[in-house]
Amino acid sequence: MKITIAFLALLLFLPPLCISAEEPSPHRVSFLPNWIPQAQFAGYMVALDKGFYRTAGLDLKLLRGGPGRDVMKELVDGRTTFGCTWLSVGIKARSSGVRVVNLAQIIQQSALILVAKKSSGIRSVEHLDGKKVGIWPGEFRIQPKALFRKHGLNVKIVPNYTSMNLFLKGGVQATAAMWYNEYHLLLNSGLDPDELTLFFFKDLGFDFPEDGLYTMESTFLSSPHLCRAFVSASLKGWMYAFKHKEEALDIVMTRADTAGIPTNRAHQRWMLDRMEDLILPGGDRARLGKLREQDYQLVGDVLKDLGLIARLPTYDEFYRGKR
Amino acid sequence: MRVSLPGGITFKLTLWVLGLTSLIFVALIWYNYSYARWIVLRDAEQSARNLTLSMSRAIEQDFRSVTKIVQSLALALEANPCHDDKDLLRLIRGTVSRNREVFGSTVAYVPYAFHKNLRLFAPYYFKSSDGVKLVELSQSYDYTKKDWFHIPEVLGKPVWTQPYYDEGGGNILMVTYSVPFFDRAEGGSDRKLLGIVTADISLNWLEKVVSKAHIGQTGHCFVISDTGVFVTSPRKELVMRESVFSLAEERHLPRLRRIGRRMMTQKQGFLDMGASLTGRDSYLAFARIPSTGWVFATVYPKDELFFEAERLLQRTFLIAVAGILALFVAAFVIARSMARPLRRMAEATERVGTGDLDIDLSDIRRNDEVGQLAQGFMRMTEGLRERNFIRDTFGRYLTREVVERLLESEDGLKLGGESRNISMLMSDLRGFTALTSHMPADQIIEVLNRYLGEMLDILIDHRGTVDEIIGDGILAFFGAPEPLEDHPARAVACALNMQKAMEVINERNEGEGLPCLEMGIAVNTGRVVVGNIGSERRAKYGAVGSEVNFTGRIESFTIGGQVLISQSTYERVADMVDVRESFRVRMKGIAEEVVLYDVRGIGGSFNVSLKDHDDTLAPLPSALDVKVFRLDEKIVKGNWLQASITAVSPLTARMALADEVARWENLRIELMDDRIPPAKSQIYGKVVSVSRRGNRFDVIVRITSAQPEVRTLFREAVSQPEKEPH
């Protein structure tokens, strides 16, 4: 009920703003993130709330992502203008004939990790042999499978869905986790870092860039300025969020509350801090928003090796962002 | 009024009393408070443990009853697999409607398990405001991806889910108990999972239970899940959002994280959580709810817990402050009442130190120790006054040296003595008794005291020690108790000065019509024993020995105005003295003749000499007939002798005598003249020379005492020009 009222209030509130702008009427666009409202998308929320999109001539609608909302499908179906998804997802889609293009690579590194309790005796990758590992279905399994294959490990993959509870209850000996999200949830369930063994895929030869911004090639071709405006406003939002973290967290928390996501500020702060690590690795602002060809090649090679794609699209046809 | 000074007794006593009392009070209050706190804490811990335990058991009871319901449903489904959906629906519906605790229930089948054409089947009955309703879950979502399905599916055993909000939009906080059921029909250990039976519990009742539990005025309860997430809390914003660990991280409280870990791992606990969770310094009690692994916890703010103890502290503190104030006043008053008389006594002591003994402390009327001290002080000053009086009085009888020696030396009063070489001086008035026999007593004492006063002054001036005054005689010595190197010379000089003083006394006596006094002095030097002689009750510092007696003998040879010294004294002063004459005498009890020296002066630093009197004998116009009595130790012996005085000088007389008398013999001569009444006609004299002139003896007598009338008679006689050589 509350949500409805808030939504109505938002609807009542927005149009006058749009009109009062009195600029060449802003382009109505929408953006679908690949997961629920959280600090993983702080940059976009900040860009929206601080009016960066509007300034860029965009009337952006931030759609709610989450389970059951397939970004590629929504893009193809035209239910969203822009979408945020992993590079591996983008490559698979393009390779399978979906004409999507990457506008910007936001998360430069892989935040996917495998977590095991030290008490289970798992200290190295080899120890995973014969163990049950909880991994979400889909693209989350690409790197683990590649890893297990590389090390010749026989691992029983058990699906993970919305929580870490299977791992916490001992249903699996290791679990996939996002460094910025589930790992911290485990810490805040009372596990101490020194009780856990972490395997970072970025350190294991499978450093897949993750969240990138996508649109249909047709959209890009018809309105490249619009796309570039979206990307630069989004990046501006990220930079602002990193610079003003408490303000960004206020925005994130409000969005999460409005969406009915039970979370806490400590968790979102952790996530925002990790986003900064992942979006600006080593503080390198030159890489901001760019997809490097070697990263593209790496992901493509692994996908081909696993037989997930038959052919890797060329870098140029796939990536239409800043070089 | 004098203000008590730092260091004064009032200040010190007050300070010490206050300091120590405060210390004791602080210690007592601290002990009292800590003990009270300890008791409160002990009781609080006990009741907190009891409360959390009983609450966790009560909650456990509800959870347990649901587990039984679900487990029995699962068992029923295993025993009689339902292939008829009507039976199944009735079973589920009955479970929901019959059991108060169960909010909703479903039997969710694994894909195609219920029917080979039906992938998912999960009829869900739940309580709504319109009664028990049915929905098909597979129509809303793929339930196989839900924790309540997926986790028991993987684990193959019953599971309590994490608490979650009901997805029906009712905003009901729920927890689900899921039990997998199997197709055991195929037998053996190989069991095939058919589905999951669940029951949902609304946690509204839990919230009610928790919110109803009153933990004092300000305490509260909360429940956290097995991952530390707040399930219920009076602070709604925490529920389902924050965990103990996220709060610890957000607030930078590592302590809270440690507390959270203990809550996760211990079955029960009571611990000091500081201000970490609520911002108020509190204790935390907790107990595990076994089936879900959740934790029921209570927070006891210390200020409330220790309110009574704090109040006790405050009150005892106030009482202590009041007590200390009262003590301060009392200590001050008592100390001052003691200090003031003490200060006065201190001042009085100072005055006594300077010799002022005129102290009056009689106004310090107290019957305590201070009063006793004041009285004692008064008695002491009285004693000192007495002592001074005694010293002054003694000085009249004893020389200052003796008095000092007696009073100031510790063994001054010890009886006993020492052998010492000293000089003795013995003086005596010639014929004093006879001279004064007709005088009134007070006049005698006056004359005697004038004489003695003068003599004693001189003796004391020469640092002589007066041993004895017997009537008109004085025995004194020099060189004891105070050692004096020049005691013989001193004694001689003293004797000469005494003789000189006699002239002055006699002039005065003559002027007042009193008799002239003639004194003979003997000085002797020898070894005697000096010391306190007598008994404990009566003693004197004196000298004994043959030399003392010898001095007395010498003295008996003196005539008025003469100073005779013994050989031993002479040897010590020979180069200083002016000797007119020396002569040999024979003394009683001494075999050999003794040489005596008639000293007329002494030189050196003393420089005293005696005038020579005009002692020329003048013949009397007519001889005076006299009766001569020979004296032995002042007693007349034998019959009187007929004699006549033929010539006189102021001090001598020449007599013609038929009988022989010995030189140095003492005589009493009675004038037989009408002009002088018989009572006043007596003359005492000593024979100084005897010569035979035919059948008569010519005797020169040195007059040692004579009545003024006699002297007048003689003076008149000699004033006539006829003279006769001596």
JSON list of C-alpha atoms in Angstrom, two decimals, chain B residues 184-264:
[
{"chain": "B", "resi": 184, "resn": "ARG", "atom": "CA", "xyz": [9.36, -44.95, 0.61]},
{"chain": "B", "resi": 185, "resn": "ALA", "atom": "CA", "xyz": [7.09, -47.37, -1.11]},
{"chain": "B", "resi": 186, "resn": "GLU", "atom": "CA", "xyz": [9.91, -48.60, -3.26]},
{"chain": "B", "resi": 187, "resn": "GLY", "atom": "CA", "xyz": [11.53, -49.77, -0.06]},
{"chain": "B", "resi": 188, "resn": "GLY", "atom": "CA", "xyz": [15.11, -49.93, 1.00]},
{"chain": "B", "resi": 189, "resn": "SER", "atom": "CA", "xyz": [17.23, -47.02, 1.93]},
{"chain": "B", "resi": 190, "resn": "ASP", "atom": "CA", "xyz": [16.86, -45.45, -1.49]},
{"chain": "B", "resi": 191, "resn": "ARG", "atom": "CA", "xyz": [14.18, -42.88, -0.93]},
{"chain": "B", "resi": 192, "resn": "LYS", "atom": "CA", "xyz": [12.78, -40.57, -3.53]},
{"chain": "B", "resi": 193, "resn": "LEU", "atom": "CA", "xyz": [11.84, -37.04, -2.63]},
{"chain": "B", "resi": 194, "resn": "LEU", "atom": "CA", "xyz": [8.25, -36.32, -3.40]},
{"chain": "B", "resi": 195, "resn": "GLY", "atom": "CA", "xyz": [7.90, -32.85, -2.07]},
{"chain": "B", "resi": 196, "resn": "ILE", "atom": "CA", "xyz": [8.04, -30.50, 0.84]},
{"chain": "B", "resi": 197, "resn": "VAL", "atom": "CA", "xyz": [5.38, -30.02, 3.47]},
{"chain": "B", "resi": 198, "resn": "THR", "atom": "CA", "xyz": [5.42, -26.60, 5.06]},
{"chain": "B", "resi": 199, "resn": "ALA", "atom": "CA", "xyz": [3.66, -24.59, 7.67]},
{"chain": "B", "resi": 200, "resn": "ASP", "atom": "CA", "xyz": [4.03, -20.85, 8.01]},
{"chain": "B", "resi": 201, "resn": "ILE", "atom": "CA", "xyz": [3.94, -19.18, 11.36]},
{"chain": "B", "resi": 202, "resn": "SER", "atom": "CA", "xyz": [3.06, -15.57, 11.62]},
{"chain": "B", "resi": 203, "resn": "LEU", "atom": "CA", "xyz": [5.55, -13.88, 13.85]},
{"chain": "B", "resi": 204, "resn": "ASN", "atom": "CA", "xyz": [2.95, -11.34, 14.99]},
{"chain": "B", "resi": 205, "resn": "TRP", "atom": "CA", "xyz": [2.39, -13.44, 18.10]},
{"chain": "B", "resi": 206, "resn": "LEU", "atom": "CA", "xyz": [6.11, -13.46, 18.74]},
{"chain": "B", "resi": 207, "resn": "GLU", "atom": "CA", "xyz": [6.18, -9.72, 18.55]},
{"chain": "B", "resi": 208, "resn": "LYS", "atom": "CA", "xyz": [3.25, -9.59, 20.97]},
{"chain": "B", "resi": 209, "resn": "VAL", "atom": "CA", "xyz": [4.94, -11.95, 23.38]},
{"chain": "B", "resi": 210, "resn": "VAL", "atom": "CA", "xyz": [8.14, -10.02, 23.24]},
{"chain": "B", "resi": 211, "resn": "SER", "atom": "CA", "xyz": [6.54, -6.61, 23.52]},
{"chain": "B", "resi": 212, "resn": "LYS", "atom": "CA", "xyz": [4.45, -7.81, 26.48]},
{"chain": "B", "resi": 213, "resn": "ALA", "atom": "CA", "xyz": [7.50, -8.89, 28.42]},
{"chain": "B", "resi": 214, "resn": "HIS", "atom": "CA", "xyz": [8.27, -5.92, 30.59]},
{"chain": "B", "resi": 215, "resn": "ILE", "atom": "CA", "xyz": [11.84, -5.67, 31.59]},
{"chain": "B", "resi": 216, "resn": "GLY", "atom": "CA", "xyz": [11.55, -3.11, 34.31]},
{"chain": "B", "resi": 217, "resn": "GLN", "atom": "CA", "xyz": [10.64, 0.37, 33.16]},
{"chain": "B", "resi": 218, "resn": "THR", "atom": "CA", "xyz": [13.14, 0.80, 30.42]},
{"chain": "B", "resi": 219, "resn": "GLY", "atom": "CA", "xyz": [14.46, -2.62, 29.57]},
{"chain": "B", "resi": 220, "resn": "HIS", "atom": "CA", "xyz": [13.33, -4.46, 26.50]},
{"chain": "B", "resi": 221, "resn": "CYS", "atom": "CA", "xyz": [13.44, -7.77, 24.73]},
{"chain": "B", "resi": 222, "resn": "PHE", "atom": "CA", "xyz": [14.32, -8.67, 21.22]},
{"chain": "B", "resi": 223, "resn": "VAL", "atom": "CA", "xyz": [14.70, -11.77, 19.13]},
{"chain": "B", "resi": 224, "resn": "ILE", "atom": "CA", "xyz": [17.37, -12.32, 16.55]},
{"chain": "B", "resi": 225, "resn": "SER", "atom": "CA", "xyz": [17.52, -15.04, 13.99]},
{"chain": "B", "resi": 226, "resn": "ASP", "atom": "CA", "xyz": [20.32, -17.57, 13.68]},
{"chain": "B", "resi": 227, "resn": "THR", "atom": "CA", "xyz": [22.14, -15.11, 11.42]},
{"chain": "B", "resi": 228, "resn": "GLY", "atom": "CA", "xyz": [21.81, -12.27, 13.88]},
{"chain": "B", "resi": 229, "resn": "VAL", "atom": "CA", "xyz": [18.99, -10.51, 12.06]},
{"chain": "B", "resi": 230, "resn": "PHE", "atom": "CA", "xyz": [16.50, -8.73, 14.30]},
{"chain": "B", "resi": 231, "resn": "VAL", "atom": "CA", "xyz": [13.20, -10.61, 14.14]},
{"chain": "B", "resi": 232, "resn": "THR", "atom": "CA", "xyz": [11.43, -8.53, 16.73]},
{"chain": "B", "resi": 233, "resn": "SER", "atom": "CA", "xyz": [12.57, -5.43, 18.47]},
{"chain": "B", "resi": 234, "resn": "PRO", "atom": "CA", "xyz": [10.90, -2.38, 19.93]},
{"chain": "B", "resi": 235, "resn": "ARG", "atom": "CA", "xyz": [12.94, -0.52, 17.35]},
{"chain": "B", "resi": 236, "resn": "LYS", "atom": "CA", "xyz": [10.94, -1.42, 14.27]},
{"chain": "B", "resi": 237, "resn": "GLU", "atom": "CA", "xyz": [13.51, 0.02, 11.91]},
{"chain": "B", "resi": 238, "resn": "LEU", "atom": "CA", "xyz": [15.89, -2.78, 12.86]},
{"chain": "B", "resi": 239, "resn": "VAL", "atom": "CA", "xyz": [13.51, -5.63, 12.20]},
{"chain": "B", "resi": 240, "resn": "MET", "atom": "CA", "xyz": [14.54, -7.73, 9.21]},
{"chain": "B", "resi": 241, "resn": "ARG", "atom": "CA", "xyz": [16.95, -5.07, 8.07]},
{"chain": "B", "resi": 242, "resn": "GLU", "atom": "CA", "xyz": [19.76, -5.01, 10.49]},
{"chain": "B", "resi": 243, "resn": "SER", "atom": "CA", "xyz": [21.66, -7.79, 12.11]},
{"chain": "B", "resi": 244, "resn": "VAL", "atom": "CA", "xyz": [23.68, -7.45, 15.27]},
{"chain": "B", "resi": 245, "resn": "PHE", "atom": "CA", "xyz": [26.72, -7.56, 12.99]},
{"chain": "B", "resi": 246, "resn": "SER", "atom": "CA", "xyz": [25.57, -4.88, 10.59]},
{"chain": "B", "resi": 247, "resn": "LEU", "atom": "CA", "xyz": [24.87, -2.62, 13.56]},
{"chain": "B", "resi": 248, "resn": "ALA", "atom": "CA", "xyz": [28.32, -3.36, 14.92]},
{"chain": "B", "resi": 249, "resn": "GLU", "atom": "CA", "xyz": [29.81, -2.47, 11.55]},
{"chain": "B", "resi": 250, "resn": "GLU", "atom": "CA", "xyz": [27.72, 0.64, 11.07]},
{"chain": "B", "resi": 251, "resn": "ARG", "atom": "CA", "xyz": [28.49, 1.91, 14.55]},
{"chain": "B", "resi": 252, "resn": "HIS", "atom": "CA", "xyz": [32.10, 0.74, 14.55]},
{"chain": "B", "resi": 253, "resn": "LEU", "atom": "CA", "xyz": [31.54, -1.40, 17.63]},
{"chain": "B", "resi": 254, "resn": "PRO", "atom": "CA", "xyz": [33.77, -4.48, 17.51]},
{"chain": "B", "resi": 255, "resn": "ARG", "atom": "CA", "xyz": [32.45, -5.29, 20.97]},
{"chain": "B", "resi": 256, "resn": "LEU", "atom": "CA", "xyz": [28.91, -5.64, 19.67]},
{"chain": "B", "resi": 257, "resn": "ARG", "atom": "CA", "xyz": [30.18, -8.01, 17.01]},
{"chain": "B", "resi": 258, "resn": "ARG", "atom": "CA", "xyz": [31.83, -10.14, 19.68]},
{"chain": "B", "resi": 259, "resn": "ILE", "atom": "CA", "xyz": [28.60, -10.10, 21.69]},
{"chain": "B", "resi": 260, "resn": "GLY", "atom": "CA", "xyz": [26.72, -11.16, 18.57]},
{"chain": "B", "resi": 261, "resn": "ARG", "atom": "CA", "xyz": [29.10, -14.06, 18.02]},
{"chain": "B", "resi": 262, "resn": "ARG", "atom": "CA", "xyz": [28.57, -15.20, 21.59]},
{"chain": "B", "resi": 263, "resn": "MET", "atom": "CA", "xyz": [24.83, -15.02, 21.08]},
{"chain": "B", "resi": 264, "resn": "MET", "atom": "CA", "xyz": [25.23, -17.18, 17.98]}
]
